[in-house]
Each structure stands twice: as C-alpha cells, then as structure tokens.
Amino acid sequence: MESNPRRALVQEYDVPVKLDAQNSGTCGVGSPVPLALDDPSASAYDSDGVDRSLVRESLSRTPAERLDIADSYAQEIEMLRLLLRPIPLGA
Amino acid sequence: MSARFRSTLELLASKRVEIIVVGGVAAVLQGAPIVTFDLDLVHRRTEENVRRLLGALTELQAQNRGDPRGLSPTESQLLGPGRVLLTTVHGPVDVLGVVANGLTYEDLIPDTVSLDLGGISIPVLGLSRLIEVKQAVGRPKDLAVLPTLRATLEESRRLRT
C-alpha cells in the first residue's frame, strides 16, 4: 500500500507524470499537479501531506487570535452552507 | 454574528465551571490549522460543579442535540460518564464525562495547559496528550487529523528550542 498520500492520489487518478514526493502537490481537491522545481510551495508540505507553512503561520498567533479565527471560519462556512442549501419548490 | 467558542468559554469561566477543553478547539488553540464546528469539554463530575455547569447551559439555552422534544440536559445526565451532545445559542457543545478509555477530568487535569484567551484563562488538554487520546479513540475522523496535530507539536517544540 502506498504510504505517501499525495503519491497515492496520483496513482488513484492515474496522472501520467512521474512525481517526486518532495516535488509534488495538490491543487484543489483531488487534482494532483506536478510542481516546478523552484516552486516555493513544494517545501511547505511534509511527507504526510501537512502544509507546514500553515502550521507555522498559526503558531505565530496568540491562542486568543487562533480562537477568533476558528470562530469566524466556522461561522462563514455555516453561512455558505445556508446560502447553498437548495430552496424547496414553492417556497 | 457573535463569536461562539469564545462566548461559551467566557460564560463557563464567569460561572467558575471546572472544565477542560479537548477535541478540535483544543488543537486550534495550540496552533493546529484545522476547522472545527463543535466545542468538546470534559467536566468535573461533582454535584457542585454539575450545578454550575447546568446554570451555564441554561443560559446557553442548551438542548439535547437531535432530540425532537428539545429536552434540556439534566443533572443526572451530567453526573454520568456519558457524552451529552448539545445544541446551544452559540453552536454545538459536547459535554463529556469521560474520554478515550474512561479518562476523567481528574485524570486529564495534570496534562492541561492554561491558555490566556484575552482576559480569561482556560484549561486546555496539552497537544501531546490530545494526540494520545485521539489515537486511543481511534475513529477515522480522529486518526485523519493526527498528521496535522503531530506536525503542530513538532513545530511548536522547534519554536521553543
């Protein structure tokens, strides 16, 4: 079984390019694309596919700031869900 | 729209309810870049603390989640070891008597960190213990977040050295 999640995705979607684990990434959901050698985003991901740059950015904030961001994300996603909910016919 | 995790935690602190923040919000507070929608709390199951918790939950208009009768939580529910899943005016709140393999408030309190949320100090389960708990629980949703939590722990240790 493939241990690298990004490489597994590539195999699953049969992307016809040979990707290096340190030099590949995903663009959007389930759409793996090769990254150029000089692409700075290539070094952001670790071998588990975690974007370390997001982790470091979050760690640069205070717990209070992180809580406020979590609050606003949750509320905005809920708002989007409400907006995208189908409206029943005749409503 | 008002901030909801903060509002709930501020109310619990003002009522001197003894709780530990666990789950996704605990991870977020310690730097994990994840999105979460509910607040998971482990509470001290003494009669006095449960009364204070019930007072706070009444102010939050808490109702058992998914219960069509909209029943409010009870003292006997909160004194027990089960999971009490609630809907409140500030969103979903899960009140847990125990986590993982029967770990109580008293078991977890030595592994908490006290975090300043701007005027209030809240006990939060430390990241390494949170990882252990999520591993022990072992549900797919808990396991899925482990790489992010481990990376966060590693980066925060690197920052400290």
XYZ file of N, CA and C in Angstrom:
756
model
N 0.856 -1.207 0.000
C 0.000 0.000 0.000
C 0.881 1.244 0.000
N 0.474 2.231 -0.765
C 1.258 3.459 -0.891
C 1.205 4.246 0.419
N 2.387 4.594 0.950
C 2.393 5.291 2.237
C 2.342 6.808 2.063
N 2.742 7.307 0.909
C 2.689 8.748 0.687
C 1.314 9.123 0.141
N 0.523 9.898 0.919
C -0.848 10.171 0.477
C -0.931 10.888 -0.852
N 0.049 11.790 -1.113
C -0.031 12.529 -2.373
C 0.277 11.608 -3.559
N 1.274 10.720 -3.350
C 1.619 9.793 -4.414
C 0.446 8.829 -4.652
N -0.239 8.430 -3.526
C -1.399 7.546 -3.660
C -2.484 8.199 -4.495
N -2.675 9.504 -4.272
C -3.673 10.247 -5.054
C -3.322 10.212 -6.534
N -2.039 10.406 -6.807
C -1.585 10.401 -8.198
C -1.893 9.050 -8.829
N -1.612 7.974 -8.060
C -1.879 6.637 -8.595
C -3.379 6.428 -8.801
N -4.158 6.891 -7.804
C -5.608 6.696 -7.878
C -6.191 7.361 -9.119
N -5.691 8.564 -9.421
C -6.247 9.294 -10.550
C -5.454 9.091 -11.835
N -4.455 8.210 -11.766
C -3.701 7.815 -12.944
C -3.143 9.010 -13.705
N -2.503 9.901 -12.951
C -1.914 11.083 -13.583
C -0.667 10.651 -14.348
N -0.572 10.967 -15.628
C 0.520 10.453 -16.447
C 1.822 11.241 -16.307
N 2.217 11.524 -15.098
C 3.514 12.172 -14.884
C 4.187 11.480 -13.710
N 5.502 11.461 -13.741
C 6.230 10.865 -12.636
C 6.509 11.960 -11.617
N 6.026 11.762 -10.410
C 6.169 12.810 -9.407
C 7.133 12.387 -8.320
N 7.905 13.343 -7.875
C 8.776 13.103 -6.737
C 8.027 13.525 -5.479
N 8.186 12.761 -4.385
C 7.431 13.051 -3.157
C 7.714 14.455 -2.637
N 8.945 14.942 -2.841
C 9.305 16.267 -2.332
C 8.941 17.365 -3.328
N 8.469 16.986 -4.492
C 8.283 17.984 -5.535
C 6.921 17.840 -6.200
N 5.899 17.602 -5.375
C 4.566 17.478 -5.947
C 3.559 18.030 -4.954
N 2.387 18.309 -5.429
C 1.384 18.856 -4.544
C 0.013 18.685 -5.133
N -1.008 19.132 -4.417
C -2.351 19.064 -4.960
C -2.862 20.471 -5.165
N -3.639 20.626 -6.203
C -4.231 21.927 -6.495
C -5.734 21.734 -6.404
N -6.364 22.248 -5.345
C -7.780 21.992 -5.170
C -7.987 20.591 -4.630
N -9.166 20.081 -4.784
C -9.498 18.783 -4.197
C -9.229 17.670 -5.196
N -8.383 16.743 -4.827
C -8.138 15.545 -5.624
C -7.631 15.823 -7.008
N -6.856 16.872 -7.184
C -6.358 17.185 -8.508
C -4.850 17.394 -8.433
N -4.082 16.306 -8.353
C -2.651 16.456 -8.171
C -1.974 17.034 -9.403
N -1.090 17.958 -9.171
C -0.340 18.538 -10.277
C 1.143 18.545 -9.902
N 2.011 18.378 -10.887
C 3.434 18.459 -10.583
C 3.819 19.903 -10.295
N 4.741 20.087 -9.360
C 5.210 21.427 -9.053
C 6.586 21.619 -9.674
N 6.830 22.829 -10.116
C 8.143 23.126 -10.679
C 9.199 23.023 -9.579
N 10.415 22.720 -9.982
C 11.491 22.539 -9.006
C 11.698 23.766 -8.141
N 11.483 24.956 -8.754
C 11.728 26.183 -7.995
C 10.454 26.724 -7.338
N 9.367 25.923 -7.341
C 8.126 26.374 -6.713
C 8.307 26.359 -5.195
N 8.185 27.526 -4.545
C 8.416 27.569 -3.097
C 7.395 26.761 -2.303
N 6.218 26.490 -2.890
C 5.208 25.737 -2.138
C 5.592 24.271 -1.968
N 6.544 23.787 -2.813
C 6.923 22.378 -2.726
C 7.495 22.033 -1.365
N 8.229 22.966 -0.781
C 8.865 22.667 0.501
C 7.909 22.849 1.675
N 6.695 23.370 1.424
C 5.761 23.611 2.523
C 5.180 22.315 3.073
N 5.035 21.302 2.188
C 4.383 20.068 2.609
C 5.384 19.084 3.187
N 4.980 18.383 4.266
C 5.844 17.331 4.787
C 5.445 15.997 4.166
N 6.091 14.910 4.596
C 5.852 13.620 3.950
C 4.434 13.090 4.191
N 3.733 13.649 5.212
C 2.337 13.254 5.455
C 1.351 14.139 4.697
N 1.873 15.096 3.933
C 0.989 15.983 3.186
C 0.505 17.172 3.993
N 1.080 17.387 5.194
C 0.665 18.532 6.015
C 1.411 19.778 5.547
N 0.667 20.851 5.355
C 1.265 22.119 4.938
C 1.871 22.786 6.174
N 3.196 22.658 6.297
C 3.887 23.196 7.482
C 3.838 24.721 7.536
N 3.684 25.362 6.356
C 3.641 26.825 6.372
C 2.376 27.311 7.080
N 1.265 26.549 6.935
C 0.035 26.909 7.655
C 0.214 26.708 9.155
N 0.913 25.625 9.520
C 1.155 25.348 10.942
C 1.978 26.488 11.547
N 3.041 26.883 10.832
C 3.919 27.938 11.365
C 3.180 29.276 11.460
N 2.332 29.540 10.465
C 1.555 30.786 10.495
C 0.619 30.802 11.706
N -0.034 29.657 11.953
C -0.945 29.573 13.094
C -0.191 29.717 14.419
N 0.995 29.110 14.487
C 1.783 29.189 15.724
C 2.302 30.604 15.989
N 2.338 31.441 14.944
C 2.819 32.811 15.150
C 1.742 33.680 15.819
N 0.530 33.163 15.937
C -0.559 33.924 16.559
C -0.717 33.541 18.028
N -1.459 34.349 18.768
C -1.748 34.019 20.167
C -2.952 33.069 20.200
N -3.132 32.315 21.317
C -4.316 31.461 21.416
C -5.622 32.235 21.219
N -5.672 33.457 21.733
C -6.895 34.262 21.585
C -7.170 34.562 20.111
N -6.118 34.893 19.381
C -6.293 35.166 17.945
C -6.721 33.897 17.204
N -6.115 32.762 17.575
C -6.489 31.490 16.918
C -7.965 31.171 17.166
N -8.421 31.439 18.392
C -9.829 31.166 18.720
C -10.753 32.053 17.887
N -10.394 33.324 17.751
C -11.239 34.239 16.973
C -11.281 33.824 15.497
N -10.145 33.346 14.978
C -10.116 32.891 13.578
C -10.992 31.643 13.430
N -10.876 30.717 14.382
C -11.693 29.495 14.324
C -13.176 29.839 14.366
N -13.523 30.811 15.225
C -14.914 31.268 15.299
C -15.384 31.809 13.956
N -14.559 32.658 13.350
C -15.017 33.296 12.108
C -15.080 32.281 10.962
N -14.109 31.340 10.897
C -14.164 30.308 9.850
C -15.446 29.481 9.977
N -15.719 29.034 11.205
C -16.892 28.174 11.420
C -18.168 28.905 11.013
N -18.238 30.190 11.384
C -19.448 30.953 11.051
C -19.576 31.193 9.551
N -18.444 31.481 8.912
C -18.509 31.743 7.470
C -18.872 30.479 6.690
N -18.344 29.326 7.119
C -18.678 28.075 6.432
C -20.166 27.748 6.636
N -20.654 27.986 7.851
C -22.084 27.750 8.090
C -22.946 28.666 7.235
N -22.498 29.906 7.070
C -23.223 30.864 6.232
C -23.261 30.360 4.784
N -22.124 29.873 4.304
C -22.068 29.344 2.935
C -23.002 28.144 2.784
N -23.003 27.279 3.799
C -23.899 26.115 3.742
C -25.354 26.554 3.628
N -25.713 27.589 4.403
C -27.090 28.096 4.354
C -27.399 28.664 2.971
N -26.427 29.411 2.431
C -26.646 30.025 1.106
C -26.770 28.976 0.012
N -26.028 27.858 0.176
C -26.008 26.837 -0.875
C -27.114 25.793 -0.706
N -27.869 25.906 0.405
C -28.941 24.933 0.638
C -30.015 25.096 -0.422
N -30.460 23.974 -1.034
C -31.490 24.107 -2.071
C -32.785 24.671 -1.491
N -33.405 25.564 -2.249
C -34.682 26.137 -1.809
C -35.800 25.261 -2.363
N -36.698 24.754 -1.496
C -37.767 23.885 -1.986
C -38.678 24.626 -2.966
N -39.180 23.892 -3.955
C -40.099 24.495 -4.929
C -41.332 25.008 -4.202
N -41.790 26.188 -4.583
C -43.000 26.747 -3.985
C -42.728 27.531 -2.719
N -41.457 27.591 -2.307
C -41.139 28.309 -1.067
C -41.090 29.805 -1.324
N -22.395 38.661 13.520
C -22.626 37.418 14.265
C -21.607 37.318 15.408
N -22.043 36.870 16.569
C -21.121 36.859 17.707
C -20.187 35.651 17.643
N -18.997 35.838 18.215
C -18.052 34.731 18.301
C -18.644 33.668 19.227
N -18.598 32.406 18.820
C -19.349 31.436 19.619
C -18.490 30.632 20.567
N -17.325 30.133 20.113
C -16.496 29.385 21.065
C -16.105 30.307 22.214
N -15.678 31.511 21.844
C -15.251 32.470 22.867
C -16.386 32.772 23.838
N -17.592 33.017 23.293
C -18.722 33.377 24.162
C -19.025 32.264 25.144
N -18.995 31.017 24.650
C -19.291 29.879 25.531
C -18.218 29.758 26.614
N -16.961 29.863 26.218
C -15.866 29.714 27.191
C -15.881 30.847 28.211
N -16.213 32.064 27.766
C -16.287 33.194 28.702
C -17.397 32.969 29.729
N -18.522 32.451 29.266
C -19.628 32.202 30.198
C -19.232 31.133 31.222
N -18.619 30.046 30.744
C -18.213 28.960 31.653
C -17.197 29.470 32.681
N -16.288 30.335 32.228
C -15.285 30.875 33.153
C -15.949 31.790 34.185
N -16.918 32.581 33.730
C -17.575 33.507 34.663
C -18.378 32.758 35.728
N -18.823 31.548 35.391
C -19.605 30.729 36.355
C -18.684 29.813 37.165
N -17.379 29.913 36.934
C -16.369 29.080 37.607
C -16.652 27.586 37.433
N -17.067 27.212 36.217
C -17.300 25.795 35.907
C -15.950 25.146 35.621
N -15.701 24.013 36.281
C -14.422 23.317 36.080
C -14.540 22.401 34.857
N -13.874 22.813 33.785
C -13.896 22.055 32.531
C -12.490 22.014 31.941
N -12.298 21.060 31.041
C -11.075 21.028 30.230
C -11.523 21.049 28.776
N -10.936 21.933 27.979
C -11.239 21.949 26.542
C -10.438 20.829 25.883
N -11.135 19.953 25.177
C -10.477 18.862 24.446
C -10.921 18.959 22.975
N -10.543 18.013 22.153
C -11.038 17.970 20.766
C -10.460 19.049 19.876
N -11.202 19.374 18.827
C -10.717 20.270 17.789
C -10.365 21.661 18.292
N -11.162 22.205 19.207
C -10.876 23.557 19.702
C -9.569 23.561 20.507
N -9.316 22.474 21.245
C -8.043 22.371 21.978
C -6.879 22.387 20.999
N -7.048 21.686 19.883
C -5.996 21.639 18.863
C -5.796 23.023 18.232
N -6.890 23.685 17.909
C -6.816 25.018 17.296
C -6.106 26.000 18.235
N -6.479 25.970 19.518
C -5.894 26.912 20.480
C -4.380 26.746 20.590
N -3.912 25.508 20.305
C -2.469 25.255 20.405
C -1.768 25.330 19.045
N -2.498 25.833 18.039
C -1.848 26.167 16.779
C -2.154 25.263 15.598
N -2.971 24.237 15.771
C -3.265 23.353 14.642
C -4.167 24.081 13.633
N -3.769 24.120 12.362
C -4.586 24.827 11.362
C -5.728 23.958 10.850
N -6.727 23.745 11.693
C -7.880 22.927 11.305
C -9.155 23.727 11.556
N -10.235 23.289 10.940
C -11.533 23.938 11.150
C -12.397 22.990 11.963
N -13.067 23.513 12.958
C -13.933 22.678 13.790
C -15.244 23.406 14.055
N -16.284 22.635 14.303
C -17.611 23.242 14.436
C -18.234 23.036 15.811
N -17.625 22.174 16.639
C -18.208 21.978 17.970
C -17.147 22.147 19.045
N -17.633 22.401 20.235
C -16.752 22.604 21.383
C -16.870 21.371 22.276
N -15.754 20.639 22.452
C -15.758 19.434 23.289
C -15.160 19.771 24.646
N -15.905 19.425 25.696
C -15.469 19.740 27.054
C -15.538 18.494 27.924
N -14.531 18.291 28.768
C -14.619 17.280 29.827
C -14.831 18.058 31.119
N -15.863 17.691 31.884
C -16.165 18.451 33.090
C -15.912 17.620 34.344
N -15.709 18.330 35.447
C -15.545 17.654 36.742
C -16.929 17.250 37.233
N -17.089 15.952 37.495
C -18.434 15.443 37.781
C -18.743 15.413 39.280
N -18.571 16.559 39.935
C -19.035 16.689 41.317
C -20.402 17.379 41.261
N -21.192 17.193 42.328
C -22.544 17.782 42.310
C -22.492 19.300 42.167
N -21.552 19.913 42.902
C -21.459 21.379 42.884
C -21.086 21.883 41.481
N -20.102 21.221 40.861
C -19.673 21.670 39.529
C -20.754 21.426 38.475
N -21.435 20.294 38.616
C -22.512 19.999 37.656
C -23.633 21.031 37.783
N -23.900 21.498 39.008
C -24.924 22.542 39.185
C -24.489 23.843 38.491
N -23.195 24.186 38.645
C -22.695 25.398 37.975
C -22.763 25.232 36.457
N -22.396 24.030 35.984
C -22.439 23.761 34.544
C -23.866 23.851 34.020
N -24.803 23.295 34.783
C -26.213 23.357 34.350
C -26.695 24.803 34.269
N -26.257 25.624 35.221
C -26.621 27.041 35.200
C -26.138 27.706 33.915
N -24.886 27.409 33.545
C -24.333 27.992 32.311
C -25.077 27.457 31.097
N -25.364 26.150 31.080
C -26.045 25.550 29.930
C -27.468 26.094 29.787
N -28.090 26.426 30.917
C -29.434 27.023 30.859
C -29.349 28.390 30.174
N -28.330 29.173 30.545
C -28.164 30.487 29.885
C -27.885 30.337 28.393
N -27.220 29.240 28.037
C -26.912 28.996 26.615
C -28.094 28.352 25.880
N -29.203 28.161 26.605
C -30.420 27.524 26.056
C -30.085 26.161 25.439
N -29.281 25.386 26.163
C -28.829 24.090 25.654
C -29.974 23.081 25.599
N -29.989 22.341 24.494
C -30.944 21.249 24.322
C -30.179 20.037 23.814
N -30.669 18.833 24.172
C -30.026 17.621 23.655
C -30.134 17.619 22.136
N -28.980 17.445 21.493
C -28.921 17.539 20.030
C -29.611 16.342 19.400
N -30.425 16.600 18.401
C -31.096 15.523 17.681
C -32.341 15.004 18.388
N -32.648 15.569 19.538
C -33.842 15.139 20.271
C -35.020 15.994 19.813
N -36.010 15.391 19.134
C -37.124 16.205 18.604
C -37.933 16.893 19.702
N -37.832 16.381 20.938
C -38.582 17.018 22.037
C -37.874 18.270 22.547
N -36.602 18.456 22.142
C -35.854 19.637 22.577
C -35.612 19.685 24.064
N -35.335 18.511 24.651
C -35.163 18.464 26.107
C -33.833 19.082 26.538
N -33.890 19.752 27.676
C -32.678 20.342 28.242
C -31.863 19.255 28.941
N -30.545 19.469 29.071
C -29.733 18.480 29.793
C -30.123 18.442 31.276
N -29.916 17.291 31.902
C -30.294 17.137 33.309
C -29.051 16.899 34.167
N -29.259 17.083 35.480
C -28.169 16.863 36.428
C -27.688 15.408 36.364
N -28.641 14.466 36.264
C -28.234 13.047 36.253
C -27.433 12.714 34.994
N -27.803 13.326 33.864
C -27.019 13.123 32.629
C -25.581 13.572 32.831
N -25.433 14.747 33.443
C -24.101 15.349 33.558
C -23.267 14.720 34.673
N -23.922 14.042 35.600
C -23.162 13.345 36.654
C -22.629 12.005 36.148
N -23.190 11.523 35.047
C -22.785 10.231 34.498
C -21.563 10.357 33.602
N -21.018 9.200 33.165
C -19.786 9.225 32.368
C -20.009 9.399 30.865
N -21.259 9.550 30.461
C -21.547 9.547 29.022
C -21.236 10.859 28.316
N -21.512 10.835 27.004
C -21.354 12.030 26.178
C -22.714 12.717 26.110
N -22.764 13.989 26.459
C -24.013 14.752 26.357
C -23.827 15.734 25.196
N -24.520 15.448 24.100
C -24.354 16.251 22.878
C -25.444 17.314 22.837
N -25.033 18.562 22.793
C -25.992 19.653 22.950
C -25.953 20.647 21.790
N -27.094 21.278 21.577
C -27.181 22.443 20.697
C -27.390 23.642 21.596
N -26.649 24.717 21.357
C -26.813 25.916 22.186
C -26.934 27.141 21.267
N -27.197 28.281 21.890
C -27.280 29.515 21.082
C -25.930 29.849 20.446
N -24.855 29.300 20.986
C -23.526 29.533 20.407
C -22.998 28.311 19.663
N -23.894 27.447 19.196
C -23.463 26.291 18.403
C -23.359 25.014 19.223
N -22.917 23.929 18.561
C -22.869 22.632 19.231
C -21.809 22.593 20.346
N -22.206 22.011 21.460
C -21.281 21.795 22.585
C -21.430 20.347 23.028
N -20.320 19.611 23.090
C -20.348 18.224 23.572
C -19.730 18.201 24.961
N -20.518 17.762 25.941
C -20.039 17.691 27.320
C -19.757 16.225 27.629
N -18.497 15.929 27.942
C -18.067 14.540 28.054
C -17.719 14.206 29.502
N -18.331 13.149 30.014
C -17.996 12.691 31.364
C -16.616 12.063 31.386
N -16.325 11.282 30.348
C -15.007 10.665 30.197
C -14.631 10.707 28.722
N -13.327 10.534 28.441
C -12.879 10.389 27.049
C -12.006 9.144 26.932
N -11.830 8.712 25.704
C -10.987 7.541 25.381
C -11.362 6.370 26.295
N -10.379 5.772 26.947
C -10.668 4.581 27.764
C -11.032 4.977 29.194
N -12.052 5.801 29.328
C -12.568 6.148 30.647
C -11.784 7.215 31.388
N -11.072 8.080 30.664
C -10.293 9.132 31.327
C -11.217 10.255 31.798
N -11.080 10.594 33.092
C -11.949 11.612 33.688
C -11.229 12.963 33.738
N -11.973 13.966 34.191
C -11.402 15.311 34.423
C -10.157 15.203 35.296
N -10.259 14.419 36.373
C -9.138 14.308 37.314
C -7.924 13.639 36.656
N -8.189 12.675 35.749
C -7.075 12.013 35.051
C -6.358 12.984 34.110
N -7.126 13.883 33.505
C -6.581 14.730 32.441
C -5.983 16.041 32.944
N -6.443 16.504 34.107
C -6.055 17.854 34.550
C -4.532 18.031 34.674
N -3.745 16.993 35.062
C -2.287 17.219 35.107
C -1.671 17.484 33.733
N -2.351 17.093 32.673
C -1.800 17.264 31.322
C -2.419 18.450 30.583
N -2.977 19.381 31.339
C -3.576 20.556 30.692
C -2.594 21.725 30.703
N -2.823 22.639 29.779
C -2.100 23.907 29.794
C -3.152 25.000 29.966
N -2.793 26.021 30.703
C -3.728 27.113 30.923
C -3.444 28.198 29.884
N -4.430 28.457 29.026
C -4.199 29.414 27.939
C -4.990 30.692 28.172
N -4.322 31.808 27.933
C -4.939 33.117 28.100
C -5.701 33.476 26.826
N -7.002 33.655 26.991
C -7.812 33.996 25.816
C -8.229 35.468 25.854
N -7.363 36.288 26.395
C -7.673 37.721 26.450
C -8.616 38.021 27.587
N -8.118 37.927 28.803
C -8.949 38.229 29.964
C -9.404 37.003 30.723
N -9.486 35.881 30.054
C -9.842 34.645 30.766
C -8.764 33.593 30.500
N -8.611 32.723 31.505
C -7.628 31.659 31.403
C -8.386 30.330 31.384
N -8.113 29.516 30.368
C -8.903 28.296 30.170
C -7.979 27.074 30.160
N -8.329 26.012 30.933
C -7.528 24.788 30.877
C -7.808 24.002 29.585
N -6.749 23.707 28.882
C -6.858 23.029 27.588
C -5.975 21.786 27.629
N -6.465 20.671 27.124
C -5.657 19.453 27.120
C -4.431 19.652 26.230
N -3.250 19.402 26.788
C -1.997 19.602 26.051
C -1.954 18.768 24.776
N -1.221 19.288 23.808
C -1.243 18.685 22.472
C -0.764 17.231 22.461
N 0.289 16.926 23.210
C 0.788 15.542 23.164
C -0.226 14.580 23.778
N -0.905 15.003 24.863
C -1.927 14.136 25.461
C -3.152 14.056 24.543
N -3.467 15.152 23.880
C -4.596 15.160 22.940
C -4.348 14.147 21.815
N -3.103 14.091 21.345
C -2.744 13.129 20.299
C -2.940 11.700 20.823
N -2.488 11.451 22.057
C -2.659 10.113 22.656
C -4.136 9.745 22.759
N -4.946 10.707 23.196
C -6.385 10.456 23.357
C -7.021 10.147 22.000
N -6.660 10.929 20.988
C -7.255 10.705 19.663
C -6.819 9.358 19.090
N -5.568 8.976 19.370
C -5.100 7.656 18.930
C -5.904 6.555 19.624
N -6.143 6.732 20.919
C -6.861 5.717 21.691
C -8.314 5.611 21.237
N -8.913 6.756 20.929
C -10.312 6.739 20.466
C -10.383 6.003 19.119
N -9.454 6.352 18.223
C -9.249 5.572 17.002
C -10.318 5.645 15.931
N -11.244 6.607 16.043
C -12.242 6.734 14.974
C -11.556 7.350 13.752
N -12.044 7.047 12.537
C -11.414 7.621 11.337
C -11.244 9.136 11.416
N -12.233 9.842 11.960
C -12.137 11.310 11.996
C -11.044 11.779 12.958
N -10.780 10.970 14.001
C -9.701 11.329 14.930
C -8.341 11.017 14.314
N -8.259 9.870 13.635
C -6.988 9.459 13.032
C -6.613 10.400 11.888
N -7.620 10.899 11.166
C -7.355 11.744 9.996
C -6.612 13.030 10.363
N -6.856 13.515 11.566
C -6.270 14.806 11.954
C -4.895 14.627 12.621
N -4.508 13.377 12.895
C -3.261 13.137 13.629
C -2.009 13.703 12.934
N -1.841 13.542 11.603
C -0.642 14.124 10.983
C -0.524 15.632 11.225
N -1.653 16.346 11.170
C -1.621 17.796 11.410
C -1.253 18.097 12.867
N -1.811 17.305 13.797
C -1.500 17.545 15.216
C -0.036 17.243 15.513
N 0.472 16.161 14.930
C 1.886 15.818 15.160
C 2.814 16.895 14.581
N 2.458 17.391 13.394
C 3.268 18.448 12.780
C 3.234 19.710 13.639
N 2.070 20.012 14.204
C 1.937 21.199 15.063
C 2.785 21.053 16.320
N 2.751 19.858 16.913
C 3.551 19.605 18.117
C 5.038 19.759 17.804
N 5.444 19.194 16.677
C 6.850 19.249 16.275
C 7.302 20.702 16.044
N 6.478 21.452 15.324
C 6.832 22.846 15.038
C 6.850 23.697 16.308
N 5.906 23.440 17.224
C 5.877 24.256 18.449
C 7.077 23.928 19.333
N 7.522 22.653 19.325
C 8.731 22.300 20.089
C 9.957 22.951 19.464
N 9.979 22.993 18.131
C 11.107 23.618 17.432
C 11.192 25.104 17.788
N 10.017 25.749 17.903
C 9.991 27.172 18.237
C 10.538 27.443 19.638
N 10.303 26.473 20.534
C 10.710 26.660 21.929
C 12.207 26.455 22.132
N 12.852 25.733 21.191
C 14.286 25.450 21.394
C 15.163 26.520 20.739
